[in-house]
Coordinates of C-alpha atoms and ligand atoms in Angstrom, one line a residue:
M1 CA 0.0 0.0 0.0
K2 CA 1.3 3.5 -0.9
E3 CA 2.6 5.7 1.9
M4 CA 0.2 8.4 2.9
A5 CA 1.0 11.9 1.8
E6 CA 2.5 14.2 4.4
I7 CA -0.2 16.3 6.1
E8 CA 0.5 19.9 5.1
K9 CA -1.1 22.3 7.6
N10 CA 0.4 25.6 6.7
L11 CA -1.5 26.0 3.4
E12 CA -1.4 29.3 1.5
W13 CA -5.1 29.8 1.7
E14 CA -5.3 32.7 -0.8
S15 CA -3.7 30.7 -3.5
L16 CA -5.5 27.4 -3.1
G17 CA -7.1 26.1 -6.3
F18 CA -9.7 23.4 -6.6
N19 CA -7.3 20.6 -5.8
Y20 CA -7.2 17.7 -3.4
Y21 CA -5.2 18.3 -0.2
R22 CA -4.9 15.7 2.4
T23 CA -6.8 16.4 5.7
E24 CA -6.6 14.3 8.9
W25 CA -9.9 12.4 9.2
N26 CA -12.4 10.8 6.9
A27 CA -15.6 8.8 7.7
R28 CA -16.7 5.4 6.3
F29 CA -19.9 3.4 6.6
Y30 CA -20.3 -0.1 5.2
Y31 CA -23.5 -1.6 3.8
R32 CA -23.7 -5.4 4.2
D33 CA -26.5 -7.9 4.8
G34 CA -29.1 -5.1 4.3
A35 CA -27.9 -2.7 6.9
W36 CA -25.4 0.2 7.3
S37 CA -22.6 0.0 9.9
E38 CA -21.9 2.7 12.4
M39 CA -19.6 5.5 11.3
E40 CA -15.9 4.5 11.3
L41 CA -13.3 7.3 11.4
S42 CA -10.1 6.8 9.5
D43 CA -6.8 8.8 9.1
S44 CA -5.9 6.8 6.0
E45 CA -6.4 8.1 2.5
Y46 CA -6.8 4.5 1.2
F47 CA -9.1 1.6 1.6
P48 CA -8.9 -1.9 0.3
M49 CA -11.2 -3.0 -2.4
H50 CA -12.0 -6.2 -4.3
I51 CA -10.6 -6.3 -7.8
S52 CA -14.1 -7.2 -9.1
A53 CA -16.0 -4.5 -7.1
A54 CA -19.1 -3.2 -8.9
C55 CA -17.9 0.4 -8.9
L56 CA -14.7 -0.5 -10.7
H57 CA -16.4 -2.3 -13.6
Y58 CA -19.9 -0.9 -14.1
G59 CA -19.6 2.6 -12.7
L60 CA -21.8 2.1 -9.6
E61 CA -20.5 5.3 -8.1
I62 CA -22.2 8.5 -7.0
F63 CA -20.9 11.5 -5.2
E64 CA -21.8 14.9 -3.7
G65 CA -20.0 18.2 -3.2
L66 CA -20.7 20.8 -0.5
K67 CA -18.8 23.4 1.5
A68 CA -18.2 24.5 5.0
F69 CA -17.3 28.1 5.6
R70 CA -15.6 29.8 8.5
G71 CA -17.9 32.8 9.1
I72 CA -17.0 36.4 10.0
D73 CA -17.8 35.5 13.6
G74 CA -15.4 32.5 13.6
R75 CA -18.1 29.9 13.6
I76 CA -18.1 27.1 11.0
R77 CA -21.3 26.4 9.0
M78 CA -22.2 24.0 6.2
F79 CA -24.4 25.2 3.3
R80 CA -27.6 23.2 2.9
P81 CA -26.3 19.7 3.6
E82 CA -29.8 18.2 3.7
E83 CA -30.2 19.1 0.1
N84 CA -27.1 17.2 -0.8
A85 CA -28.3 14.2 1.2
A86 CA -31.6 14.3 -0.7
R87 CA -29.8 14.4 -4.0
M88 CA -27.5 11.6 -3.0
Q89 CA -30.6 9.6 -2.2
S90 CA -32.0 10.2 -5.7
S91 CA -28.7 9.4 -7.3
A92 CA -28.6 6.2 -5.3
A93 CA -32.1 5.3 -6.3
K94 CA -31.2 5.6 -10.0
L95 CA -28.2 3.3 -9.7
C96 CA -30.0 0.9 -7.4
L97 CA -27.4 1.6 -4.6
P98 CA -28.4 1.5 -0.9
A99 CA -28.7 5.2 0.1
P100 CA -27.4 6.7 3.3
T101 CA -30.1 8.4 5.5
T102 CA -30.1 12.2 5.7
E103 CA -29.1 11.9 9.4
M104 CA -26.0 9.7 8.5
F105 CA -25.1 12.0 5.7
V106 CA -25.3 15.3 7.6
N107 CA -23.8 13.9 10.8
A108 CA -20.8 12.5 8.9
C109 CA -20.2 15.8 7.1
A110 CA -20.4 17.7 10.4
E111 CA -18.1 15.2 12.1
I112 CA -15.5 15.5 9.4
V113 CA -15.6 19.3 9.6
R114 CA -15.2 19.1 13.4
R115 CA -12.3 16.6 13.1
N116 CA -10.4 18.7 10.6
P117 CA -10.5 22.2 12.2
D118 CA -7.0 23.2 11.0
F119 CA -8.2 22.8 7.4
V120 CA -11.2 25.1 7.5
P121 CA -9.7 28.2 5.9
P122 CA -9.7 31.4 7.9
Y123 CA -12.4 34.0 7.2
G124 CA -11.4 36.5 4.5
T125 CA -9.3 34.2 2.4
G126 CA -12.1 33.3 -0.1
A127 CA -11.4 29.7 0.6
S128 CA -13.6 27.0 2.2
L129 CA -13.6 23.4 3.2
Y130 CA -15.1 21.2 0.4
L131 CA -16.8 18.0 1.5
R132 CA -16.9 15.1 -0.8
P133 CA -19.4 12.4 0.1
L134 CA -18.9 9.3 -2.0
L135 CA -21.0 6.1 -2.4
I136 CA -19.7 3.1 -4.2
G137 CA -20.9 -0.5 -4.9
T138 CA -18.2 -2.8 -3.5
N139 CA -19.3 -6.4 -3.8
P140 CA -17.5 -8.6 -6.4
V141 CA -19.5 -9.0 -9.6
L142 CA -19.0 -10.2 -13.2
G143 CA -22.6 -9.8 -14.3
V144 CA -24.2 -6.4 -14.5
K145 CA -26.6 -6.2 -11.5
P146 CA -27.4 -4.0 -8.6
A147 CA -24.8 -3.8 -5.8
T148 CA -25.5 -5.8 -2.6
E149 CA -22.7 -4.2 -0.7
A150 CA -21.6 -0.5 -0.6
T151 CA -19.3 1.9 1.1
F152 CA -20.2 5.5 1.9
I153 CA -17.2 7.8 2.5
V154 CA -17.0 11.4 3.5
F155 CA -13.7 13.2 3.1
A156 CA -12.7 16.9 3.0
S157 CA -10.3 19.1 1.2
P158 CA -9.7 22.8 1.6
V159 CA -10.4 24.6 -1.7
G160 CA -10.0 28.1 -3.0
A161 CA -12.4 30.0 -5.1
Y162 CA -12.8 28.0 -8.3
F163 CA -11.4 30.9 -10.2
R164 CA -8.8 32.6 -8.1
E165 CA -10.1 36.2 -8.0
G166 CA -13.5 34.8 -6.8
L167 CA -15.8 36.3 -9.3
R168 CA -13.6 36.2 -12.4
P169 CA -15.1 36.1 -15.9
I170 CA -14.5 33.0 -17.9
S171 CA -15.0 31.9 -21.5
A172 CA -16.7 28.7 -22.6
V173 CA -17.5 26.7 -25.8
I174 CA -20.6 25.1 -27.2
D175 CA -19.6 21.7 -28.4
R176 CA -22.0 19.4 -30.3
D177 CA -19.5 16.7 -30.8
Q178 CA -19.9 15.0 -27.5
D179 CA -23.0 14.8 -25.4
R180 CA -22.9 14.8 -21.6
A181 CA -26.2 13.0 -20.7
A182 CA -29.1 11.3 -22.5
P183 CA -32.7 12.5 -22.0
R184 CA -33.7 9.5 -19.9
G185 CA -30.2 8.7 -18.7
T186 CA -28.4 9.8 -15.6
G187 CA -27.9 13.6 -16.3
D188 CA -30.2 14.5 -13.4
V189 CA -28.2 12.6 -10.8
K190 CA -24.6 13.0 -9.7
V191 CA -22.9 9.8 -11.0
G192 CA -19.2 9.6 -12.0
G193 CA -20.2 8.4 -15.5
N194 CA -21.6 11.9 -16.4
Y195 CA -18.2 13.4 -15.7
A196 CA -16.4 10.6 -17.6
S197 CA -18.5 11.5 -20.7
S198 CA -17.5 15.1 -20.4
I199 CA -13.7 14.6 -20.2
L200 CA -13.0 14.6 -23.9
S201 CA -15.0 17.7 -24.7
G202 CA -13.7 19.4 -21.6
S203 CA -10.1 18.7 -22.6
R204 CA -10.8 20.0 -26.1
A205 CA -12.2 23.3 -24.6
H206 CA -9.1 23.6 -22.3
G207 CA -6.9 23.0 -25.3
L208 CA -8.6 25.9 -27.1
G209 CA -8.0 28.1 -24.1
H210 CA -11.5 28.0 -22.6
S211 CA -12.6 27.0 -19.1
N212 CA -15.9 25.2 -19.7
V213 CA -18.2 23.4 -22.1
L214 CA -21.8 24.3 -22.5
Y215 CA -23.8 21.2 -23.5
L216 CA -27.0 21.3 -25.6
D217 CA -30.0 18.9 -25.5
T218 CA -29.1 15.7 -27.3
H219 CA -32.3 15.3 -29.2
E220 CA -32.7 18.6 -31.2
R221 CA -29.4 20.3 -30.2
K222 CA -31.5 23.4 -29.8
Y223 CA -31.9 23.9 -26.1
I224 CA -29.2 24.8 -23.5
E225 CA -28.6 22.1 -20.9
E226 CA -25.7 23.0 -18.6
F227 CA -21.9 23.3 -18.2
G228 CA -19.7 20.3 -17.4
A229 CA -19.7 21.0 -13.7
A230 CA -22.2 23.8 -13.2
N231 CA -25.7 24.9 -14.2
F232 CA -26.3 27.7 -16.7
F233 CA -28.1 30.9 -15.9
A234 CA -28.7 34.1 -17.8
V235 CA -30.1 37.5 -16.9
R236 CA -32.2 39.5 -19.4
G237 CA -33.5 42.8 -18.1
N238 CA -34.7 42.0 -14.7
T239 CA -35.3 38.3 -15.3
Y240 CA -33.2 35.4 -14.1
I241 CA -33.5 32.6 -16.7
T242 CA -32.3 29.1 -16.2
P243 CA -33.0 25.9 -18.2
K244 CA -35.5 23.3 -17.2
S245 CA -34.6 19.8 -18.4
N246 CA -34.8 16.3 -17.1
S247 CA -31.1 15.6 -18.1
I248 CA -29.4 18.4 -16.1
L249 CA -28.3 18.2 -12.5
P250 CA -30.6 20.0 -10.1
S251 CA -28.0 22.4 -8.7
I252 CA -28.4 23.5 -5.1
T253 CA -26.7 26.7 -5.9
N254 CA -29.1 27.4 -8.7
K255 CA -32.1 26.6 -6.5
S256 CA -30.7 29.0 -3.9
L257 CA -30.2 31.7 -6.5
R258 CA -33.8 31.2 -7.7
E259 CA -34.8 31.8 -4.1
L260 CA -32.5 34.8 -3.7
A261 CA -33.3 36.4 -7.0
P262 CA -36.7 37.9 -6.0
T263 CA -35.1 39.6 -3.0
L264 CA -32.7 41.4 -5.5
G265 CA -35.6 42.6 -7.8
L266 CA -35.3 39.7 -10.3
E267 CA -38.1 37.6 -11.7
V268 CA -37.3 34.0 -12.2
E269 CA -38.0 31.8 -15.3
E270 CA -37.1 28.1 -15.2
R271 CA -38.0 26.8 -18.6
P272 CA -36.5 25.4 -21.8
V273 CA -33.9 27.9 -23.1
S274 CA -33.2 28.0 -26.8
I275 CA -29.7 28.7 -28.1
E276 CA -31.4 31.4 -30.2
E277 CA -31.9 33.4 -27.1
L278 CA -28.1 33.6 -26.4
E279 CA -27.7 36.8 -28.3
S280 CA -30.5 38.5 -26.3
F281 CA -29.0 38.0 -22.8
D282 CA -27.4 40.7 -20.8
E283 CA -25.4 38.4 -18.5
V284 CA -24.6 34.7 -18.7
G285 CA -23.0 32.6 -15.9
A286 CA -22.2 29.2 -14.5
C287 CA -23.3 28.4 -11.0
G288 CA -22.5 25.5 -8.6
T289 CA -20.8 24.6 -5.4
A290 CA -17.3 24.7 -6.8
A291 CA -18.0 27.5 -9.3
V292 CA -20.1 29.6 -7.0
I293 CA -21.0 32.1 -9.7
S294 CA -18.7 32.3 -12.6
P295 CA -19.7 35.0 -15.1
V296 CA -19.3 33.9 -18.7
T297 CA -18.2 36.8 -20.8
K298 CA -17.6 34.9 -24.0
L299 CA -19.3 31.8 -25.5
I300 CA -17.9 30.3 -28.7
D301 CA -19.9 27.9 -30.8
I302 CA -17.2 25.6 -32.1
Q303 CA -19.2 24.2 -35.0
T304 CA -20.7 27.4 -36.3
G305 CA -17.9 29.7 -35.3
R306 CA -20.4 32.1 -33.8
I307 CA -19.2 34.2 -30.9
Y308 CA -21.5 35.5 -28.2
S309 CA -20.0 38.3 -26.0
Y310 CA -21.3 39.6 -22.8
G311 CA -18.8 42.4 -22.2
D312 CA -15.6 42.1 -20.3
H313 CA -17.0 43.0 -16.9
I314 CA -19.0 41.2 -14.3
G315 CA -22.7 41.8 -14.8
R316 CA -24.6 43.8 -12.2
Y317 CA -26.9 41.0 -11.2
S318 CA -24.2 38.3 -11.2
Q319 CA -22.3 40.5 -8.7
K320 CA -25.3 41.1 -6.6
M321 CA -26.2 37.4 -6.5
F322 CA -22.6 36.4 -5.7
D323 CA -22.5 38.9 -2.8
A324 CA -25.9 37.9 -1.5
L325 CA -25.0 34.2 -1.5
Q326 CA -21.6 34.7 0.0
D327 CA -22.9 37.1 2.7
I328 CA -25.1 34.2 3.9
Q329 CA -22.4 31.6 3.6
Y330 CA -19.9 33.6 5.5
G331 CA -22.4 34.7 8.1
R332 CA -22.2 38.4 7.2
V333 CA -26.0 38.8 7.1
E334 CA -28.9 37.1 8.9
D335 CA -29.7 33.7 7.3
K336 CA -33.3 34.3 6.6
F337 CA -33.7 31.1 4.6
G338 CA -32.3 28.9 7.3
W339 CA -29.7 27.4 4.9
M340 CA -26.7 27.2 7.1
V341 CA -26.0 24.4 9.5
D342 CA -23.7 25.3 12.4
V343 CA -21.3 22.4 13.1
E344 CA -20.0 23.5 16.5
Ligands
PLP401 N1 -24.2 20.6 -12.7 C1 -23.2 19.8 -12.7 C2 -23.0 18.9 -13.8 C3 -22.3 19.7 -11.5 O1 -21.3 18.9 -11.5 C4 -22.6 20.6 -10.5 C5 -21.8 20.6 -9.3 O2 -22.1 20.0 -8.3 C6 -23.7 21.5 -10.6 C7 -24.4 21.5 -11.7 C8 -24.0 22.4 -9.5 O3 -24.7 21.8 -8.4 P1 -24.5 22.4 -7.0 O4 -24.9 23.8 -7.0 O5 -25.5 21.5 -6.2 O6 -23.1 22.2 -6.6
COI402 C1 -19.3 20.7 -7.3 O1 -19.5 21.9 -7.7 O2 -19.4 20.4 -6.1 C2 -18.9 19.7 -8.2 O3 -19.2 18.6 -8.0 C3 -18.1 20.1 -9.4 C4 -17.0 19.1 -9.5 C5 -17.4 18.0 -10.4 C6 -15.7 19.7 -9.8

């Protein structure tokens, strides 16, 4: 077994990217004979697995991503963990995996935050502690069938803002060469396979100097779906517009923005969004746990060569939504929605 990486505690918080850093403790639960074990805490980054485990062969793997923030008052809070628990349960249902209960999920996340206090970045650095809950089918298989044994793991890694300056404009491409998710497939749940099928087009976009791929619907290639690791939103006038589709991931950030938008004077439309509308938008952005809000100032349609530009500055409403969301996450304003869960 490989030696564990040294634990590096004196991280340069301001320059953290979205990378894995070893923390001290992770949590594991094992599902066997129809029941979940108690939580086991481990200080190892590894765990033994059967060479024929279902997750290794047939992609029986789902995950989540959420953040814990050290607030302006020094307290540590997680953002909407019950929502991630619910989404993990719907992902598990779609892959016929046994699901952790909401209580197991939220308690394990809180425990891992409490056990890794040195890795929760200080307030004011723009960094946070990212939690990665992971559920895999572990029993040996050769035939394709539902897993009878599973392991649920929660580990943490401190992360910086996805784009270093926080709210930094990015460019993205529309790529019709590779689809991310089929209409009645797994696009609406958080399974590893969705990311596997976005790697090639993502690499192509990076090779062309862009940060992200915007996927279209696979049937007509007419409607906007989402980015590779974030939902799509646009602002036109005083309306927040975001796609409705059964093959995109129901983003908790997007859901929160739809709830915040009316408090900022925005109306909300969640509906099919045609690519023909792209030229009419005032602001376009990607939203998600890792991305928070990333304004997209340029969209390039690879196949048609068409370029959509949204100025070189951060849109007024993107900035307002970013501030309103982070004010709640860092405890700078009252959490009227009851989103934050105090872990102390
Ligand atoms: N869409 C995809 C494909 C994602 O990977 C993510 C990241 O989790 C999101 C959207 C945003 O979801 P959330 O806001 O819940 O993080
Ligand atoms: C997140 O925003 O939590 C994600 O899961 C994105 C990740 C795939 C990089």
